[in-house]
Amino acid sequence: KAGVTQTPRYLIKTRGQQVTLSCSPISGHRSVSWYQQTPGQGLQFLFEYFSETQRNKGNFPGRFSGRQFSNSRSEMNVSTLELGDSALYLCASSQPRQPGQETQYFGPGTRLLVL
Amino acid sequence: ELKVEQNPLFLSMQEGKNYTIYCNYSTTSDRLYWYRQDPGKSLESLFVLLSNGAVKQEGRSMASLDTKARLSTLHITAAVHDLSATYFCAVDAGSGTYKYIFGTGTRLKVLA
């Protein structure tokens, strides 16, 4: 099975712009989560989607949003970029509590640099 | 709010030595995960611990979970250089959904 894929892998934007990141989960996985990783704050949960519905949301401002499509692919959007949004954005997919697949599988990440 | 703490944050050890990484969390959960991250790479799943007393072993690493003490340990035996990486524990705060709260990470360096 192919793993979780994320596009683009690297992105450079300037303050005030917006960005959309994409994630394709492992085939058959219906849950997709997003995390932000920075040296200062570590790994922080952004949100989780299942069957096109957001089930969980972390403590991030409304500039961060996401969605999931009927094929389970997910996108996250950050509007009005700030310097502090520079981070590695990781997507993870999983099956909901399927025996033997009880964990999240992470993609390679999108590294975003905001100038 | 669930908080997850790891210690130590940094660990430098000689090859062949044993050491333990500790992961404490603040509220009840029976799902704990260990991940490894190499520099510039994503997270690789190491262990999934789903009940009190769970113990998993893989190669030179062993993880255990004590839900009563809200503590998990990752023990490395006779470390080798290939184990150098950052190790994260994560606790699932999702109550049936997925919402991982990660620890700060332990950066392990194994010296030859």
Tab-separated table of C-alpha atoms in Angstrom:
chain	number	residue	atom	x	y	z
A	1	LYS	CA	0.000	0.000	0.000
A	2	ALA	CA	1.184	3.494	-0.747
A	3	GLY	CA	1.755	5.683	2.272
A	4	VAL	CA	0.370	9.085	3.131
A	5	THR	CA	1.362	11.665	0.553
A	6	GLN	CA	1.537	15.409	0.990
A	7	THR	CA	1.950	18.157	-1.555
A	8	PRO	CA	3.792	20.337	-1.959
A	9	ARG	CA	6.807	19.226	0.030
A	10	TYR	CA	8.299	22.708	0.322
A	11	LEU	CA	6.715	26.104	0.094
A	12	ILE	CA	7.901	29.670	0.487
A	13	LYS	CA	5.343	32.412	1.022
A	14	THR	CA	5.352	35.996	2.244
A	15	ARG	CA	3.444	37.487	5.129
A	16	GLY	CA	-0.188	38.164	4.380
A	17	GLN	CA	-0.495	35.534	1.693
A	18	GLN	CA	-2.547	32.401	2.030
A	19	VAL	CA	-1.538	28.804	1.425
A	20	THR	CA	-3.268	25.485	0.780
A	21	LEU	CA	-1.652	22.179	1.641
A	22	SER	CA	-2.888	18.824	0.424
A	23	CYS	CA	-2.878	15.359	1.939
A	24	SER	CA	-3.819	12.010	0.427
A	25	PRO	CA	-4.331	9.317	3.058
A	26	ILE	CA	-3.490	5.660	2.811
A	27	SER	CA	-6.058	3.888	0.659
A	28	GLY	CA	-9.049	2.926	2.765
A	29	HIS	CA	-8.237	5.284	5.625
A	30	ARG	CA	-11.038	7.681	6.398
A	31	SER	CA	-9.586	9.696	9.257
A	32	VAL	CA	-7.116	12.467	8.470
A	33	SER	CA	-5.413	14.633	11.073
A	34	TRP	CA	-3.139	17.626	10.713
A	35	TYR	CA	-0.293	18.656	13.001
A	36	GLN	CA	2.081	21.602	13.101
A	37	GLN	CA	5.676	21.046	14.174
A	38	THR	CA	7.937	23.932	15.175
A	39	PRO	CA	11.172	23.997	17.193
A	40	GLY	CA	9.565	26.185	19.844
A	41	GLN	CA	6.134	24.621	20.278
A	42	GLY	CA	6.826	21.060	19.221
A	43	LEU	CA	4.110	18.968	17.657
A	44	GLN	CA	0.654	20.482	17.984
A	45	PHE	CA	-2.682	19.076	16.869
A	46	LEU	CA	-4.568	21.202	14.360
A	47	PHE	CA	-7.687	19.238	13.440
A	48	GLU	CA	-9.069	15.841	12.500
A	49	TYR	CA	-11.531	14.945	9.782
A	50	PHE	CA	-13.570	11.825	9.249
A	51	SER	CA	-16.069	11.334	6.438
A	52	GLU	CA	-15.840	15.003	5.479
A	53	THR	CA	-16.664	16.154	9.024
A	54	GLN	CA	-14.322	17.895	11.412
A	55	ARG	CA	-14.398	15.876	14.623
A	56	ASN	CA	-11.658	17.590	16.609
A	57	LYS	CA	-9.954	20.950	16.565
A	58	GLY	CA	-6.851	22.170	18.335
A	59	ASN	CA	-6.123	25.581	19.767
A	60	PHE	CA	-5.282	27.474	16.626
A	61	PRO	CA	-6.757	30.734	15.336
A	62	GLY	CA	-9.467	30.768	12.712
A	63	ARG	CA	-6.868	31.507	10.041
A	64	PHE	CA	-6.230	27.783	10.046
A	65	SER	CA	-8.954	25.784	8.377
A	66	GLY	CA	-9.339	22.474	6.665
A	67	ARG	CA	-11.662	20.254	4.780
A	68	GLN	CA	-11.976	16.685	3.643
A	69	PHE	CA	-13.360	15.432	0.390
A	70	SER	CA	-15.502	12.390	-0.306
A	71	ASN	CA	-12.408	10.418	-1.379
A	72	SER	CA	-10.860	11.169	2.072
A	73	ARG	CA	-8.242	13.503	0.642
A	74	SER	CA	-7.821	16.554	2.836
A	75	GLU	CA	-6.623	20.099	2.480
A	76	MET	CA	-5.665	22.652	5.043
A	77	ASN	CA	-5.601	26.362	4.427
A	78	VAL	CA	-3.803	29.111	6.270
A	79	SER	CA	-4.876	32.639	5.473
A	80	THR	CA	-3.051	35.880	6.212
A	81	LEU	CA	0.239	34.125	6.857
A	82	GLU	CA	2.431	35.243	9.732
A	83	LEU	CA	6.123	34.609	10.287
A	84	GLY	CA	5.222	32.258	13.136
A	85	ASP	CA	3.368	29.984	10.748
A	86	SER	CA	6.691	28.750	9.408
A	87	ALA	CA	6.670	25.095	10.329
A	88	LEU	CA	6.542	21.522	9.175
A	89	TYR	CA	2.903	20.564	8.618
A	90	LEU	CA	2.259	16.875	9.012
A	91	CYS	CA	-0.754	14.949	7.900
A	92	ALA	CA	-1.665	11.584	9.386
A	93	SER	CA	-4.236	9.022	8.378
A	94	SER	CA	-5.822	6.131	10.188
A	95	GLN	CA	-8.657	3.691	10.265
A	96	PRO	CA	-11.065	4.316	13.104
A	97	ARG	CA	-10.061	1.762	15.715
A	98	GLN	CA	-9.509	-1.130	13.355
A	99	PRO	CA	-7.689	-3.979	15.139
A	100	GLY	CA	-4.098	-4.056	14.012
A	101	GLN	CA	-4.297	-0.531	12.668
A	102	GLU	CA	-4.629	1.339	15.892
A	103	THR	CA	-2.236	4.117	15.125
A	104	GLN	CA	-1.876	7.120	12.871
A	105	TYR	CA	0.462	6.950	9.908
A	106	PHE	CA	2.242	10.166	9.096
A	107	GLY	CA	3.097	11.656	5.746
A	108	PRO	CA	6.454	13.251	4.865
A	109	GLY	CA	5.175	16.726	5.688
A	110	THR	CA	5.091	20.089	3.971
A	111	ARG	CA	7.749	22.506	5.082
A	112	LEU	CA	6.378	26.046	4.934
A	113	LEU	CA	8.616	29.079	5.204
A	114	VAL	CA	6.970	32.469	5.615
A	115	LEU	CA	9.163	35.473	4.785
B	1	GLU	CA	-6.433	19.962	29.338
B	2	LEU	CA	-4.186	16.977	28.687
B	3	LYS	CA	-0.479	17.642	29.051
B	4	VAL	CA	2.287	15.227	28.122
B	5	GLU	CA	5.787	15.560	29.481
B	6	GLN	CA	8.878	13.675	28.463
B	7	ASN	CA	12.231	13.467	30.121
B	8	PRO	CA	15.002	13.786	29.540
B	9	LEU	CA	14.855	16.262	26.669
B	10	PHE	CA	18.335	15.373	25.539
B	11	LEU	CA	20.208	12.157	25.992
B	12	SER	CA	23.741	11.423	24.942
B	13	MET	CA	24.905	7.905	25.574
B	14	GLN	CA	27.675	5.552	24.654
B	15	GLU	CA	27.031	2.573	22.449
B	16	GLY	CA	26.275	-0.520	24.456
B	17	LYS	CA	24.684	1.344	27.373
B	18	ASN	CA	21.083	1.128	28.552
B	19	TYR	CA	18.756	4.016	29.155
B	20	THR	CA	15.110	4.877	29.681
B	21	ILE	CA	12.911	7.701	28.378
B	22	TYR	CA	9.926	8.640	30.535
B	23	CYS	CA	6.562	9.941	29.399
B	24	ASN	CA	4.096	11.335	31.931
B	25	TYR	CA	0.609	12.550	31.116
B	26	SER	CA	-1.895	14.491	33.124
B	27	THR	CA	-5.332	12.937	32.540
B	28	THR	CA	-6.754	9.467	32.135
B	29	SER	CA	-5.999	7.740	28.864
B	30	ASP	CA	-5.344	4.153	27.898
B	31	ARG	CA	-3.872	4.838	24.479
B	32	LEU	CA	-0.258	5.821	24.194
B	33	TYR	CA	2.033	5.814	21.191
B	34	TRP	CA	5.746	6.101	20.630
B	35	TYR	CA	7.193	7.576	17.465
B	36	ARG	CA	10.674	8.101	16.119
B	37	GLN	CA	11.726	11.053	13.992
B	38	ASP	CA	15.027	11.303	12.117
B	39	PRO	CA	16.295	14.793	11.224
B	40	GLY	CA	14.284	16.306	8.403
B	41	LYS	CA	11.995	13.302	8.231
B	42	SER	CA	8.468	12.432	9.274
B	43	LEU	CA	7.282	10.357	12.214
B	44	GLU	CA	7.683	6.605	12.237
B	45	SER	CA	5.418	4.562	14.474
B	46	LEU	CA	7.341	2.448	17.001
B	47	PHE	CA	4.888	1.180	19.584
B	48	VAL	CA	1.169	1.226	20.224
B	49	LEU	CA	0.159	0.688	23.866
B	50	LEU	CA	-3.557	0.268	24.375
B	51	SER	CA	-4.081	-0.975	27.900
B	52	ASN	CA	-2.700	-0.832	31.402
B	53	GLY	CA	0.323	-3.068	31.768
B	54	ALA	CA	0.912	-3.276	28.025
B	55	VAL	CA	4.500	-4.097	27.109
B	56	LYS	CA	5.854	-4.161	23.583
B	57	GLN	CA	9.356	-5.018	22.417
B	58	GLU	CA	11.089	-4.506	19.117
B	59	GLY	CA	14.782	-5.154	18.748
B	60	ARG	CA	16.692	-3.210	21.393
B	61	SER	CA	13.670	-1.136	22.442
B	62	MET	CA	10.883	-1.935	24.853
B	63	ALA	CA	7.900	0.216	25.783
B	64	SER	CA	5.483	-0.162	28.664
B	65	LEU	CA	2.377	1.592	29.927
B	66	ASP	CA	1.093	2.112	33.474
B	67	THR	CA	-2.238	3.911	33.178
B	68	LYS	CA	-2.677	4.177	36.941
B	69	ALA	CA	0.578	6.099	37.264
B	70	ARG	CA	-0.047	7.830	33.902
B	71	LEU	CA	3.441	6.830	32.885
B	72	SER	CA	5.008	5.153	29.906
B	73	THR	CA	8.648	4.233	29.499
B	74	LEU	CA	10.763	3.521	26.454
B	75	HIS	CA	13.765	1.448	27.432
B	76	ILE	CA	16.735	1.016	25.137
B	77	THR	CA	19.131	-1.847	25.729
B	78	ALA	CA	22.725	-1.856	24.480
B	79	ALA	CA	22.224	1.195	22.301
B	80	VAL	CA	23.731	1.383	18.834
B	81	HIS	CA	24.412	4.456	16.702
B	82	ASP	CA	21.425	3.728	14.442
B	83	LEU	CA	19.108	4.510	17.329
B	84	SER	CA	20.112	8.182	17.266
B	85	ALA	CA	16.909	10.130	16.605
B	86	THR	CA	14.213	12.109	18.396
B	87	TYR	CA	11.620	10.032	20.182
B	88	PHE	CA	8.110	11.263	20.897
B	89	CYS	CA	5.357	9.849	23.000
B	90	ALA	CA	1.772	10.799	22.231
B	91	VAL	CA	-1.431	10.314	24.156
B	92	ASP	CA	-4.758	10.090	22.409
B	93	ALA	CA	-7.156	12.667	23.843
B	94	GLY	CA	-9.774	12.008	21.217
B	95	SER	CA	-12.285	9.832	23.133
B	96	GLY	CA	-13.015	7.623	20.164
B	97	THR	CA	-11.563	9.956	17.572
B	98	TYR	CA	-7.956	10.811	16.828
B	99	LYS	CA	-6.393	13.742	18.647
B	100	TYR	CA	-2.836	13.074	19.660
B	101	ILE	CA	-1.143	15.241	22.244
B	102	PHE	CA	2.594	14.874	21.853
B	103	GLY	CA	5.333	15.103	24.398
B	104	THR	CA	8.238	17.471	23.947
B	105	GLY	CA	10.414	14.792	22.444
B	106	THR	CA	13.693	13.276	23.589
B	107	ARG	CA	16.659	13.842	21.355
B	108	LEU	CA	18.856	10.761	21.634
B	109	LYS	CA	22.433	10.711	20.440
B	110	VAL	CA	24.325	7.446	20.621
B	111	LEU	CA	28.065	7.918	20.518
B	112	ALA	CA	30.283	5.294	18.959
